[in-house]
């Protein structure tokens, strides 16, 4: 937490209003589908640079005022991330948070449907969400830089396509309150989390 607070007050970066720790994903005991999905997900620019999915966001007083003005939404961490421009947010590499991805493909799908539903809600309530969306250009950059990622990209696209199909109903009905929880990543502490 100290590193996040320090990032908000660094003399060389007076405009930083929000800071978050670097993510470390635990992939032990995850099926291939989950591992390959996250191999691509971690490489996306919005994921690398966004404040969401990190469990904690440190904000300055001005940053807190900005967050307090946001509407109540399902994807509150994504809303917080897009509330700050790239020059106003910082990922602090010296601070780390361990993130436990879903342990099953079914729970990955629940998480993705929830995320897509929340994104649709944000698009209806806030400006500036477009920059948080994954583009074809983002995916092509990953593939050009690492051609061996092609099979993983196919899994990522497959999961995304199915999740979009499953998210149609809650999006159409504007069901922004049903929390499709990933119970598998909240399982009783195992050797990996000790």
PDB file of C-alpha atoms in Angstrom:
ATOM      1  CA  UNK A   1       0.000   0.000   0.000  1.00  0.00           C
ATOM      2  CA  UNK A   2       2.881   2.341   0.763  1.00  0.00           C
ATOM      3  CA  UNK A   3       4.197   1.970  -2.809  1.00  0.00           C
ATOM      4  CA  UNK A   4       0.769   2.909  -4.195  1.00  0.00           C
ATOM      5  CA  UNK A   5       0.543   5.948  -1.923  1.00  0.00           C
ATOM      6  CA  UNK A   6       4.079   6.966  -2.878  1.00  0.00           C
ATOM      7  CA  UNK A   7       3.177   6.768  -6.588  1.00  0.00           C
ATOM      8  CA  UNK A   8       0.400   9.301  -6.022  1.00  0.00           C
ATOM      9  CA  UNK A   9       2.769  11.870  -4.601  1.00  0.00           C
ATOM     10  CA  UNK A  10       5.877  11.485  -6.765  1.00  0.00           C
ATOM     11  CA  UNK A  11       7.288  14.895  -7.704  1.00  0.00           C
ATOM     12  CA  UNK A  12       8.014  13.799 -11.282  1.00  0.00           C
ATOM     13  CA  UNK A  13       4.411  12.687 -11.802  1.00  0.00           C
ATOM     14  CA  UNK A  14       2.152  15.343 -10.289  1.00  0.00           C
ATOM     15  CA  UNK A  15      -0.841  14.328 -12.420  1.00  0.00           C
ATOM     16  CA  UNK A  16      -1.088  10.739 -11.133  1.00  0.00           C
ATOM     17  CA  UNK A  17      -4.462  10.412  -9.386  1.00  0.00           C
ATOM     18  CA  UNK A  18      -4.765   6.606  -9.202  1.00  0.00           C
ATOM     19  CA  UNK A  19      -2.317   3.744  -8.760  1.00  0.00           C
ATOM     20  CA  UNK A  20      -2.659  -0.028  -8.656  1.00  0.00           C
ATOM     21  CA  UNK A  21      -0.289  -2.955  -8.083  1.00  0.00           C
ATOM     22  CA  UNK A  22       1.069  -5.260 -10.774  1.00  0.00           C
ATOM     23  CA  UNK A  23      -0.925  -8.488 -11.209  1.00  0.00           C
ATOM     24  CA  UNK A  24       0.549 -11.937 -10.657  1.00  0.00           C
ATOM     25  CA  UNK A  25      -1.839 -14.612 -11.921  1.00  0.00           C
ATOM     26  CA  UNK A  26      -1.685 -18.041 -10.294  1.00  0.00           C
ATOM     27  CA  UNK A  27      -2.157 -20.645 -13.002  1.00  0.00           C
ATOM     28  CA  UNK A  28      -1.507 -23.804 -10.983  1.00  0.00           C
ATOM     29  CA  UNK A  29      -4.277 -26.395 -11.361  1.00  0.00           C
ATOM     30  CA  UNK A  30      -5.999 -24.389 -14.109  1.00  0.00           C
ATOM     31  CA  UNK A  31      -7.224 -26.224 -17.210  1.00  0.00           C
ATOM     32  CA  UNK A  32      -5.673 -25.455 -20.574  1.00  0.00           C
ATOM     33  CA  UNK A  33      -8.657 -23.337 -21.653  1.00  0.00           C
ATOM     34  CA  UNK A  34      -8.270 -21.032 -18.659  1.00  0.00           C
ATOM     35  CA  UNK A  35      -4.474 -20.812 -18.932  1.00  0.00           C
ATOM     36  CA  UNK A  36      -4.546 -20.088 -22.646  1.00  0.00           C
ATOM     37  CA  UNK A  37      -7.327 -17.518 -22.292  1.00  0.00           C
ATOM     38  CA  UNK A  38      -5.303 -15.632 -19.687  1.00  0.00           C
ATOM     39  CA  UNK A  39      -2.088 -15.942 -21.722  1.00  0.00           C
ATOM     40  CA  UNK A  40      -3.769 -13.664 -24.276  1.00  0.00           C
ATOM     41  CA  UNK A  41      -5.746 -11.570 -21.772  1.00  0.00           C
ATOM     42  CA  UNK A  42      -2.576 -10.550 -19.911  1.00  0.00           C
ATOM     43  CA  UNK A  43      -1.044  -9.251 -23.138  1.00  0.00           C
ATOM     44  CA  UNK A  44      -3.928  -6.901 -24.000  1.00  0.00           C
ATOM     45  CA  UNK A  45      -2.974  -3.215 -23.692  1.00  0.00           C
ATOM     46  CA  UNK A  46      -6.071  -2.335 -21.666  1.00  0.00           C
ATOM     47  CA  UNK A  47      -5.365  -5.170 -19.247  1.00  0.00           C
ATOM     48  CA  UNK A  48      -1.690  -4.273 -18.864  1.00  0.00           C
ATOM     49  CA  UNK A  49      -2.393  -0.576 -18.313  1.00  0.00           C
ATOM     50  CA  UNK A  50      -5.861  -0.599 -16.729  1.00  0.00           C
ATOM     51  CA  UNK A  51      -6.558  -0.423 -13.013  1.00  0.00           C
ATOM     52  CA  UNK A  52      -9.201  -3.170 -13.056  1.00  0.00           C
ATOM     53  CA  UNK A  53      -8.830  -6.762 -11.923  1.00  0.00           C
ATOM     54  CA  UNK A  54      -6.193  -5.926  -9.331  1.00  0.00           C
ATOM     55  CA  UNK A  55      -8.172  -5.990  -6.090  1.00  0.00           C
ATOM     56  CA  UNK A  56      -7.018  -2.578  -4.910  1.00  0.00           C
ATOM     57  CA  UNK A  57      -6.712   0.924  -6.339  1.00  0.00           C
ATOM     58  CA  UNK A  58      -5.000   3.740  -4.469  1.00  0.00           C
ATOM     59  CA  UNK A  59      -6.283   7.231  -5.207  1.00  0.00           C
ATOM     60  CA  UNK A  60      -5.336  10.771  -4.293  1.00  0.00           C
ATOM     61  CA  UNK A  61      -7.876  13.127  -2.759  1.00  0.00           C
ATOM     62  CA  UNK A  62      -8.714  14.485  -6.226  1.00  0.00           C
ATOM     63  CA  UNK A  63      -8.962  10.909  -7.511  1.00  0.00           C
ATOM     64  CA  UNK A  64     -11.352  10.020  -4.691  1.00  0.00           C
ATOM     65  CA  UNK A  65     -13.614  12.938  -5.597  1.00  0.00           C
ATOM     66  CA  UNK A  66     -13.691  11.726  -9.190  1.00  0.00           C
ATOM     67  CA  UNK A  67     -14.584   8.160  -8.149  1.00  0.00           C
ATOM     68  CA  UNK A  68     -17.277   9.392  -5.757  1.00  0.00           C
ATOM     69  CA  UNK A  69     -19.008  11.073  -8.703  1.00  0.00           C
ATOM     70  CA  UNK A  70     -19.241   7.834 -10.720  1.00  0.00           C
ATOM     71  CA  UNK A  71     -22.564   6.028 -11.065  1.00  0.00           C
ATOM     72  CA  UNK A  72     -23.159   2.733  -9.243  1.00  0.00           C
ATOM     73  CA  UNK A  73     -22.206   0.037 -11.765  1.00  0.00           C
ATOM     74  CA  UNK A  74     -21.442  -3.677 -11.866  1.00  0.00           C
ATOM     75  CA  UNK A  75     -17.870  -3.274 -13.170  1.00  0.00           C
ATOM     76  CA  UNK A  76     -16.827  -0.648 -10.648  1.00  0.00           C
ATOM     77  CA  UNK A  77     -13.107  -1.330 -11.056  1.00  0.00           C
ATOM     78  CA  UNK A  78     -13.357  -0.867 -14.839  1.00  0.00           C
ATOM     79  CA  UNK A  79     -15.369   2.320 -14.286  1.00  0.00           C
ATOM     80  CA  UNK A  80     -12.622   3.539 -11.957  1.00  0.00           C
ATOM     81  CA  UNK A  81      -9.975   2.672 -14.527  1.00  0.00           C
ATOM     82  CA  UNK A  82     -11.608   4.573 -17.395  1.00  0.00           C
ATOM     83  CA  UNK A  83     -12.387   7.521 -15.108  1.00  0.00           C
ATOM     84  CA  UNK A  84      -8.672   8.342 -15.272  1.00  0.00           C
ATOM     85  CA  UNK A  85      -6.725   9.089 -18.418  1.00  0.00           C
ATOM     86  CA  UNK A  86      -3.510   7.167 -19.137  1.00  0.00           C
ATOM     87  CA  UNK A  87      -1.418  10.031 -17.718  1.00  0.00           C
ATOM     88  CA  UNK A  88      -3.496  10.046 -14.502  1.00  0.00           C
ATOM     89  CA  UNK A  89      -3.108   6.356 -13.601  1.00  0.00           C
ATOM     90  CA  UNK A  90      -0.070   4.262 -12.870  1.00  0.00           C
ATOM     91  CA  UNK A  91       0.673   0.570 -12.405  1.00  0.00           C
ATOM     92  CA  UNK A  92       3.253   0.256  -9.627  1.00  0.00           C
ATOM     93  CA  UNK A  93       5.551  -2.642 -10.544  1.00  0.00           C
ATOM     94  CA  UNK A  94       7.122  -2.731  -7.065  1.00  0.00           C
ATOM     95  CA  UNK A  95       3.705  -3.544  -5.581  1.00  0.00           C
ATOM     96  CA  UNK A  96       2.177  -6.895  -6.479  1.00  0.00           C
ATOM     97  CA  UNK A  97      -1.186  -8.537  -6.039  1.00  0.00           C
ATOM     98  CA  UNK A  98      -1.823 -12.249  -6.506  1.00  0.00           C
ATOM     99  CA  UNK A  99      -4.926 -12.849  -8.613  1.00  0.00           C
ATOM    100  CA  UNK A 100      -6.586 -16.261  -8.641  1.00  0.00           C
ATOM    101  CA  UNK A 101      -8.191 -16.905 -12.047  1.00  0.00           C
ATOM    102  CA  UNK A 102     -11.102 -19.345 -12.315  1.00  0.00           C
ATOM    103  CA  UNK A 103     -10.263 -23.014 -11.802  1.00  0.00           C
ATOM    104  CA  UNK A 104     -12.759 -24.213 -14.405  1.00  0.00           C
ATOM    105  CA  UNK A 105     -13.819 -23.226 -17.910  1.00  0.00           C
ATOM    106  CA  UNK A 106     -17.404 -22.904 -16.616  1.00  0.00           C
ATOM    107  CA  UNK A 107     -16.333 -20.359 -14.013  1.00  0.00           C
ATOM    108  CA  UNK A 108     -14.251 -18.527 -16.616  1.00  0.00           C
ATOM    109  CA  UNK A 109     -17.405 -18.269 -18.733  1.00  0.00           C
ATOM    110  CA  UNK A 110     -19.401 -16.900 -15.768  1.00  0.00           C
ATOM    111  CA  UNK A 111     -16.739 -14.295 -15.150  1.00  0.00           C
ATOM    112  CA  UNK A 112     -16.609 -13.279 -18.814  1.00  0.00           C
ATOM    113  CA  UNK A 113     -20.407 -13.026 -19.151  1.00  0.00           C
ATOM    114  CA  UNK A 114     -20.475 -10.838 -16.034  1.00  0.00           C
ATOM    115  CA  UNK A 115     -17.666  -8.666 -17.440  1.00  0.00           C
ATOM    116  CA  UNK A 116     -19.401  -8.223 -20.806  1.00  0.00           C
ATOM    117  CA  UNK A 117     -22.701  -7.391 -19.113  1.00  0.00           C
ATOM    118  CA  UNK A 118     -20.928  -4.828 -16.961  1.00  0.00           C
ATOM    119  CA  UNK A 119     -19.197  -3.313 -19.991  1.00  0.00           C
ATOM    120  CA  UNK A 120     -22.575  -2.913 -21.714  1.00  0.00           C
ATOM    121  CA  UNK A 121     -23.885  -1.136 -18.616  1.00  0.00           C
ATOM    122  CA  UNK A 122     -20.872   1.183 -18.587  1.00  0.00           C
ATOM    123  CA  UNK A 123     -21.340   1.976 -22.270  1.00  0.00           C
ATOM    124  CA  UNK A 124     -24.890   3.082 -21.424  1.00  0.00           C
ATOM    125  CA  UNK A 125     -23.871   5.228 -18.445  1.00  0.00           C
ATOM    126  CA  UNK A 126     -20.347   6.582 -19.005  1.00  0.00           C
ATOM    127  CA  UNK A 127     -18.249   8.128 -21.740  1.00  0.00           C
ATOM    128  CA  UNK A 128     -14.780   6.871 -22.637  1.00  0.00           C
ATOM    129  CA  UNK A 129     -15.438   3.144 -22.341  1.00  0.00           C
ATOM    130  CA  UNK A 130     -14.409   2.425 -25.936  1.00  0.00           C
ATOM    131  CA  UNK A 131     -10.731   2.529 -25.013  1.00  0.00           C
ATOM    132  CA  UNK A 132     -11.266  -0.372 -22.613  1.00  0.00           C
ATOM    133  CA  UNK A 133     -12.531  -2.667 -25.378  1.00  0.00           C
ATOM    134  CA  UNK A 134     -10.250  -5.187 -27.042  1.00  0.00           C
ATOM    135  CA  UNK A 135      -9.801  -4.446 -30.741  1.00  0.00           C
ATOM    136  CA  UNK A 136      -8.764  -6.602 -33.667  1.00  0.00           C
ATOM    137  CA  UNK A 137      -5.623  -4.488 -33.890  1.00  0.00           C
ATOM    138  CA  UNK A 138      -4.754  -5.419 -30.273  1.00  0.00           C
ATOM    139  CA  UNK A 139      -5.069  -9.115 -31.088  1.00  0.00           C
ATOM    140  CA  UNK A 140      -3.134  -8.815 -34.347  1.00  0.00           C
ATOM    141  CA  UNK A 141      -0.286  -7.026 -32.524  1.00  0.00           C
ATOM    142  CA  UNK A 142      -0.046  -9.938 -30.091  1.00  0.00           C
ATOM    143  CA  UNK A 143      -0.021 -12.444 -32.945  1.00  0.00           C
ATOM    144  CA  UNK A 144       2.597 -10.512 -34.943  1.00  0.00           C
ATOM    145  CA  UNK A 145       4.850 -10.187 -31.904  1.00  0.00           C
ATOM    146  CA  UNK A 146       4.387 -13.836 -30.872  1.00  0.00           C
ATOM    147  CA  UNK A 147       3.143 -16.059 -33.713  1.00  0.00           C
ATOM    148  CA  UNK A 148       3.263 -19.095 -31.400  1.00  0.00           C
ATOM    149  CA  UNK A 149       0.296 -17.552 -29.548  1.00  0.00           C
ATOM    150  CA  UNK A 150      -2.043 -18.478 -32.445  1.00  0.00           C
ATOM    151  CA  UNK A 151      -3.587 -21.540 -30.699  1.00  0.00           C
ATOM    152  CA  UNK A 152      -4.071 -19.517 -27.518  1.00  0.00           C
ATOM    153  CA  UNK A 153      -5.649 -16.718 -29.513  1.00  0.00           C
ATOM    154  CA  UNK A 154      -8.094 -19.238 -31.000  1.00  0.00           C
ATOM    155  CA  UNK A 155      -9.106 -20.280 -27.457  1.00  0.00           C
ATOM    156  CA  UNK A 156      -9.412 -16.624 -26.404  1.00  0.00           C
ATOM    157  CA  UNK A 157     -11.638 -15.863 -29.398  1.00  0.00           C
ATOM    158  CA  UNK A 158     -13.749 -18.968 -28.776  1.00  0.00           C
ATOM    159  CA  UNK A 159     -14.319 -18.096 -25.119  1.00  0.00           C
ATOM    160  CA  UNK A 160     -15.106 -14.508 -26.098  1.00  0.00           C
ATOM    161  CA  UNK A 161     -17.609 -15.565 -28.781  1.00  0.00           C
ATOM    162  CA  UNK A 162     -19.480 -17.912 -26.434  1.00  0.00           C
ATOM    163  CA  UNK A 163     -19.455 -15.337 -23.617  1.00  0.00           C
ATOM    164  CA  UNK A 164     -20.878 -12.667 -25.946  1.00  0.00           C
ATOM    165  CA  UNK A 165     -23.626 -15.052 -27.004  1.00  0.00           C
ATOM    166  CA  UNK A 166     -24.450 -15.881 -23.365  1.00  0.00           C
ATOM    167  CA  UNK A 167     -24.360 -12.206 -22.349  1.00  0.00           C
ATOM    168  CA  UNK A 168     -27.012 -11.215 -24.911  1.00  0.00           C
ATOM    169  CA  UNK A 169     -29.968 -11.963 -22.610  1.00  0.00           C
ATOM    170  CA  UNK A 170     -28.775 -10.051 -19.520  1.00  0.00           C
ATOM    171  CA  UNK A 171     -27.648  -7.155 -21.714  1.00  0.00           C
ATOM    172  CA  UNK A 172     -30.937  -7.036 -23.612  1.00  0.00           C
ATOM    173  CA  UNK A 173     -32.949  -7.121 -20.361  1.00  0.00           C
ATOM    174  CA  UNK A 174     -30.544  -4.654 -18.702  1.00  0.00           C
ATOM    175  CA  UNK A 175     -29.905  -7.100 -15.876  1.00  0.00           C
ATOM    176  CA  UNK A 176     -26.966  -5.360 -14.276  1.00  0.00           C
ATOM    177  CA  UNK A 177     -27.460  -6.835 -10.811  1.00  0.00           C
ATOM    178  CA  UNK A 178     -27.068 -10.597 -11.286  1.00  0.00           C
ATOM    179  CA  UNK A 179     -23.537 -11.361 -10.161  1.00  0.00           C
ATOM    180  CA  UNK A 180     -22.299 -14.460 -11.984  1.00  0.00           C
ATOM    181  CA  UNK A 181     -19.734 -15.355  -9.389  1.00  0.00           C
ATOM    182  CA  UNK A 182     -16.685 -17.454 -10.046  1.00  0.00           C
ATOM    183  CA  UNK A 183     -16.774 -19.721  -7.001  1.00  0.00           C
ATOM    184  CA  UNK A 184     -13.771 -21.784  -8.064  1.00  0.00           C
ATOM    185  CA  UNK A 185     -11.214 -19.038  -7.408  1.00  0.00           C
ATOM    186  CA  UNK A 186     -12.651 -18.605  -3.911  1.00  0.00           C
ATOM    187  CA  UNK A 187     -12.123 -22.248  -2.975  1.00  0.00           C
ATOM    188  CA  UNK A 188     -10.637 -23.184   0.392  1.00  0.00           C
ATOM    189  CA  UNK A 189      -6.962 -22.249   0.653  1.00  0.00           C
ATOM    190  CA  UNK A 190      -4.729 -24.753  -1.046  1.00  0.00           C
ATOM    191  CA  UNK A 191      -0.996 -25.198  -1.236  1.00  0.00           C
ATOM    192  CA  UNK A 192      -0.787 -22.514  -3.983  1.00  0.00           C
ATOM    193  CA  UNK A 193      -2.291 -19.771  -1.819  1.00  0.00           C
ATOM    194  CA  UNK A 194      -0.348 -20.424   1.387  1.00  0.00           C
TER     195      UNK A 194
END
